């Protein structure tokens, strides 16, 4: 989520604040069946909203180290 800090648009900052905990199990989107997977087990952003904002602003999801 730190990579999203480069976004300065006030409305987007407020939307991201609402979705800050998505993927943790207690976030705004975590009650939906497809979004109920913990962030540590996902291969992307915490929720679809966060992912769409990141894509719009060209913020890439940080890739973890490759397993050998």
mmCIF file of N, CA and C in Angstrom:
data_model
loop_
_atom_site.group_PDB
_atom_site.id
_atom_site.type_symbol
_atom_site.label_atom_id
_atom_site.label_comp_id
_atom_site.label_asym_id
_atom_site.label_seq_id
_atom_site.Cartn_x
_atom_site.Cartn_y
_atom_site.Cartn_z
ATOM 1 N N UNK A 1 0.822 -1.204 0.000
ATOM 2 C CA UNK A 1 0.000 0.000 0.000
ATOM 3 C C UNK A 1 0.864 1.265 0.000
ATOM 4 N N UNK A 2 2.099 1.179 0.469
ATOM 5 C CA UNK A 2 2.954 2.367 0.509
ATOM 6 C C UNK A 2 3.208 2.938 -0.873
ATOM 7 N N UNK A 3 3.220 2.093 -1.876
ATOM 8 C CA UNK A 3 3.449 2.570 -3.238
ATOM 9 C C UNK A 3 2.339 3.522 -3.686
ATOM 10 N N UNK A 4 1.175 3.410 -3.084
ATOM 11 C CA UNK A 4 0.049 4.273 -3.442
ATOM 12 C C UNK A 4 0.182 5.667 -2.840
ATOM 13 N N UNK A 5 1.147 5.871 -1.966
ATOM 14 C CA UNK A 5 1.332 7.180 -1.333
ATOM 15 C C UNK A 5 1.752 8.261 -2.315
ATOM 16 N N UNK A 6 2.182 7.889 -3.506
ATOM 17 C CA UNK A 6 2.567 8.880 -4.511
ATOM 18 C C UNK A 6 1.343 9.586 -5.099
ATOM 19 N N UNK A 7 0.168 9.032 -4.888
ATOM 20 C CA UNK A 7 -1.066 9.627 -5.404
ATOM 21 C C UNK A 7 -1.483 10.764 -4.483
ATOM 22 N N UNK A 8 -1.652 11.950 -5.053
ATOM 23 C CA UNK A 8 -1.958 13.130 -4.243
ATOM 24 C C UNK A 8 -3.396 13.618 -4.372
ATOM 25 N N UNK A 9 -4.182 13.045 -5.267
ATOM 26 C CA UNK A 9 -5.570 13.461 -5.468
ATOM 27 C C UNK A 9 -6.355 13.269 -4.168
ATOM 28 N N UNK A 10 -6.954 14.344 -3.610
ATOM 29 C CA UNK A 10 -7.647 14.253 -2.318
ATOM 30 C C UNK A 10 -8.791 13.234 -2.302
ATOM 31 N N UNK A 11 -9.550 13.143 -3.369
ATOM 32 C CA UNK A 11 -10.649 12.172 -3.411
ATOM 33 C C UNK A 11 -10.103 10.746 -3.398
ATOM 34 N N UNK A 12 -9.096 10.495 -4.182
ATOM 35 C CA UNK A 12 -8.498 9.160 -4.230
ATOM 36 C C UNK A 12 -7.876 8.807 -2.888
ATOM 37 N N UNK A 13 -7.257 9.776 -2.228
ATOM 38 C CA UNK A 13 -6.687 9.520 -0.891
ATOM 39 C C UNK A 13 -7.779 9.076 0.078
ATOM 40 N N UNK A 14 -8.957 9.701 -0.011
ATOM 41 C CA UNK A 14 -10.071 9.326 0.879
ATOM 42 C C UNK A 14 -10.597 7.935 0.547
ATOM 43 N N UNK A 15 -10.680 7.621 -0.740
ATOM 44 C CA UNK A 15 -11.141 6.289 -1.148
ATOM 45 C C UNK A 15 -10.153 5.233 -0.672
ATOM 46 N N UNK A 16 -8.874 5.488 -0.841
ATOM 47 C CA UNK A 16 -7.860 4.541 -0.378
ATOM 48 C C UNK A 16 -7.912 4.360 1.135
ATOM 49 N N UNK A 17 -8.221 5.421 1.859
ATOM 50 C CA UNK A 17 -8.326 5.321 3.319
ATOM 51 C C UNK A 17 -9.436 4.358 3.729
ATOM 52 N N UNK A 18 -10.539 4.370 2.977
ATOM 53 C CA UNK A 18 -11.648 3.456 3.268
ATOM 54 C C UNK A 18 -11.232 2.008 2.989
ATOM 55 N N UNK A 19 -10.378 1.818 1.994
ATOM 56 C CA UNK A 19 -9.981 0.473 1.573
ATOM 57 C C UNK A 19 -8.612 0.060 2.115
ATOM 58 N N UNK A 20 -8.104 0.792 3.068
ATOM 59 C CA UNK A 20 -6.773 0.545 3.622
ATOM 60 C C UNK A 20 -6.609 -0.870 4.167
ATOM 61 N N UNK A 21 -7.619 -1.391 4.832
ATOM 62 C CA UNK A 21 -7.513 -2.700 5.487
ATOM 63 C C UNK A 21 -8.048 -3.854 4.647
ATOM 64 N N UNK A 22 -8.461 -3.568 3.424
ATOM 65 C CA UNK A 22 -8.987 -4.642 2.579
ATOM 66 C C UNK A 22 -7.916 -5.697 2.350
ATOM 67 N N UNK A 23 -8.291 -6.936 2.530
ATOM 68 C CA UNK A 23 -7.357 -8.044 2.402
ATOM 69 C C UNK A 23 -6.844 -8.537 3.734
ATOM 70 N N UNK A 24 -7.107 -7.787 4.788
ATOM 71 C CA UNK A 24 -6.647 -8.195 6.120
ATOM 72 C C UNK A 24 -7.681 -9.064 6.833
ATOM 73 N N UNK A 25 -8.885 -9.100 6.283
ATOM 74 C CA UNK A 25 -9.970 -9.839 6.919
ATOM 75 C C UNK A 25 -10.942 -8.925 7.639
ATOM 76 N N UNK A 26 -10.556 -7.659 7.837
ATOM 77 C CA UNK A 26 -11.432 -6.717 8.539
ATOM 78 C C UNK A 26 -11.749 -5.489 7.696
ATOM 79 N N UNK A 27 -11.336 -5.486 6.444
ATOM 80 C CA UNK A 27 -11.524 -4.321 5.582
ATOM 81 C C UNK A 27 -12.924 -4.196 5.026
ATOM 82 N N UNK A 28 -13.172 -3.073 4.362
ATOM 83 C CA UNK A 28 -14.490 -2.766 3.816
ATOM 84 C C UNK A 28 -14.969 -3.808 2.815
ATOM 85 N N UNK A 29 -14.078 -4.432 2.080
ATOM 86 C CA UNK A 29 -14.457 -5.400 1.042
ATOM 87 C C UNK A 29 -14.307 -6.845 1.484
ATOM 88 N N UNK A 30 -13.842 -7.072 2.687
ATOM 89 C CA UNK A 30 -13.532 -8.434 3.113
ATOM 90 C C UNK A 30 -14.747 -9.292 3.419
ATOM 91 N N UNK A 31 -15.925 -8.696 3.463
ATOM 92 C CA UNK A 31 -17.121 -9.479 3.726
ATOM 93 C C UNK A 31 -17.618 -10.219 2.500
ATOM 94 N N UNK A 32 -17.173 -9.801 1.319
ATOM 95 C CA UNK A 32 -17.601 -10.454 0.092
ATOM 96 C C UNK A 32 -16.822 -11.744 -0.101
ATOM 97 N N UNK A 33 -17.476 -12.734 -0.646
ATOM 98 C CA UNK A 33 -16.884 -14.061 -0.784
ATOM 99 C C UNK A 33 -15.543 -14.038 -1.524
ATOM 100 N N UNK A 34 -15.483 -13.373 -2.678
ATOM 101 C CA UNK A 34 -14.257 -13.370 -3.478
ATOM 102 C C UNK A 34 -13.144 -12.576 -2.816
ATOM 103 N N UNK A 35 -13.489 -11.634 -1.947
ATOM 104 C CA UNK A 35 -12.481 -10.784 -1.314
ATOM 105 C C UNK A 35 -12.082 -11.283 0.071
ATOM 106 N N UNK A 36 -12.588 -12.422 0.490
ATOM 107 C CA UNK A 36 -12.326 -12.903 1.838
ATOM 108 C C UNK A 36 -10.973 -13.566 2.027
ATOM 109 N N UNK A 37 -10.143 -13.574 1.001
ATOM 110 C CA UNK A 37 -8.825 -14.197 1.086
ATOM 111 C C UNK A 37 -7.852 -13.204 1.717
ATOM 112 N N UNK A 38 -7.098 -13.619 2.748
ATOM 113 C CA UNK A 38 -6.146 -12.700 3.374
ATOM 114 C C UNK A 38 -5.133 -12.162 2.370
ATOM 115 N N UNK A 39 -4.692 -10.922 2.570
ATOM 116 C CA UNK A 39 -3.750 -10.265 1.673
ATOM 117 C C UNK A 39 -2.471 -11.084 1.508
ATOM 118 N N UNK A 40 -2.044 -11.755 2.563
ATOM 119 C CA UNK A 40 -0.814 -12.544 2.488
ATOM 120 C C UNK A 40 -0.933 -13.723 1.530
ATOM 121 N N UNK A 41 -2.161 -14.117 1.196
ATOM 122 C CA UNK A 41 -2.392 -15.233 0.286
ATOM 123 C C UNK A 41 -2.812 -14.766 -1.107
ATOM 124 N N UNK A 42 -2.801 -13.475 -1.352
ATOM 125 C CA UNK A 42 -3.214 -12.926 -2.636
ATOM 126 C C UNK A 42 -2.005 -12.603 -3.496
ATOM 127 N N UNK A 43 -2.248 -12.494 -4.788
ATOM 128 C CA UNK A 43 -1.190 -12.131 -5.720
ATOM 129 C C UNK A 43 -1.388 -10.717 -6.238
ATOM 130 N N UNK A 44 -2.181 -9.912 -5.538
ATOM 131 C CA UNK A 44 -2.458 -8.567 -6.006
ATOM 132 C C UNK A 44 -2.837 -7.645 -4.865
ATOM 133 N N UNK A 45 -3.462 -6.534 -5.213
ATOM 134 C CA UNK A 45 -3.853 -5.525 -4.242
ATOM 135 C C UNK A 45 -4.949 -6.053 -3.319
ATOM 136 N N UNK A 46 -5.207 -5.314 -2.236
ATOM 137 C CA UNK A 46 -6.170 -5.738 -1.220
ATOM 138 C C UNK A 46 -7.585 -5.925 -1.719
ATOM 139 N N UNK A 47 -7.999 -5.131 -2.707
ATOM 140 C CA UNK A 47 -9.347 -5.262 -3.256
ATOM 141 C C UNK A 47 -9.380 -4.695 -4.670
ATOM 142 N N UNK A 48 -10.489 -4.911 -5.340
ATOM 143 C CA UNK A 48 -10.628 -4.454 -6.720
ATOM 144 C C UNK A 48 -10.533 -2.935 -6.827
ATOM 145 N N UNK A 49 -11.087 -2.218 -5.866
ATOM 146 C CA UNK A 49 -11.040 -0.754 -5.882
ATOM 147 C C UNK A 49 -9.599 -0.258 -5.844
ATOM 148 N N UNK A 50 -8.828 -0.790 -4.915
ATOM 149 C CA UNK A 50 -7.431 -0.399 -4.789
ATOM 150 C C UNK A 50 -6.658 -0.759 -6.056
ATOM 151 N N UNK A 51 -6.943 -1.930 -6.610
ATOM 152 C CA UNK A 51 -6.258 -2.360 -7.829
ATOM 153 C C UNK A 51 -6.567 -1.435 -9.002
ATOM 154 N N UNK A 52 -7.831 -1.034 -9.143
ATOM 155 C CA UNK A 52 -8.218 -0.130 -10.231
ATOM 156 C C UNK A 52 -7.535 1.226 -10.100
ATOM 157 N N UNK A 53 -7.472 1.745 -8.881
ATOM 158 C CA UNK A 53 -6.793 3.030 -8.643
ATOM 159 C C UNK A 53 -5.317 2.895 -8.987
ATOM 160 N N UNK A 54 -4.694 1.825 -8.536
ATOM 161 C CA UNK A 54 -3.270 1.614 -8.820
ATOM 162 C C UNK A 54 -3.024 1.538 -10.322
ATOM 163 N N UNK A 55 -3.850 0.800 -11.036
ATOM 164 C CA UNK A 55 -3.688 0.692 -12.483
ATOM 165 C C UNK A 55 -3.844 2.048 -13.155
ATOM 166 N N UNK A 56 -4.839 2.825 -12.727
ATOM 167 C CA UNK A 56 -5.089 4.141 -13.324
ATOM 168 C C UNK A 56 -3.882 5.067 -13.156
ATOM 169 N N UNK A 57 -3.251 4.998 -11.994
ATOM 170 C CA UNK A 57 -2.121 5.876 -11.699
ATOM 171 C C UNK A 57 -0.765 5.236 -12.025
ATOM 172 N N UNK A 58 -0.776 4.049 -12.615
ATOM 173 C CA UNK A 58 0.469 3.402 -13.018
ATOM 174 C C UNK A 58 1.322 2.902 -11.874
ATOM 175 N N UNK A 59 0.679 2.526 -10.771
ATOM 176 C CA UNK A 59 1.406 2.007 -9.614
ATOM 177 C C UNK A 59 1.384 0.483 -9.698
ATOM 178 N N UNK A 60 2.562 -0.118 -9.821
ATOM 179 C CA UNK A 60 2.664 -1.570 -9.922
ATOM 180 C C UNK A 60 2.619 -2.219 -8.553
ATOM 181 N N UNK A 61 2.006 -3.412 -8.514
ATOM 182 C CA UNK A 61 2.003 -4.192 -7.282
ATOM 183 C C UNK A 61 3.415 -4.714 -7.063
ATOM 184 N N UNK A 62 3.932 -4.588 -5.847
ATOM 185 C CA UNK A 62 5.296 -5.063 -5.593
ATOM 186 C C UNK A 62 5.361 -6.584 -5.698
ATOM 187 N N UNK A 63 6.276 -7.076 -6.495
ATOM 188 C CA UNK A 63 6.463 -8.519 -6.638
ATOM 189 C C UNK A 63 7.361 -9.015 -5.516
ATOM 190 N N UNK A 64 7.008 -10.150 -4.964
ATOM 191 C CA UNK A 64 7.826 -10.753 -3.923
ATOM 192 C C UNK A 64 9.034 -11.445 -4.521
ATOM 193 N N UNK A 65 9.945 -11.905 -3.698
ATOM 194 C CA UNK A 65 11.109 -12.606 -4.213
ATOM 195 C C UNK A 65 10.685 -13.916 -4.863
ATOM 196 N N UNK A 66 11.361 -14.285 -5.931
ATOM 197 C CA UNK A 66 11.025 -15.515 -6.635
ATOM 198 C C UNK A 66 11.508 -16.703 -5.824
ATOM 199 N N UNK A 67 10.687 -17.766 -5.822
ATOM 200 C CA UNK A 67 11.070 -19.005 -5.144
ATOM 201 C C UNK A 67 11.955 -19.822 -6.074
ATOM 202 N N UNK A 68 13.045 -20.327 -5.558
ATOM 203 C CA UNK A 68 13.936 -21.165 -6.376
ATOM 204 C C UNK A 68 13.613 -22.607 -6.204
#
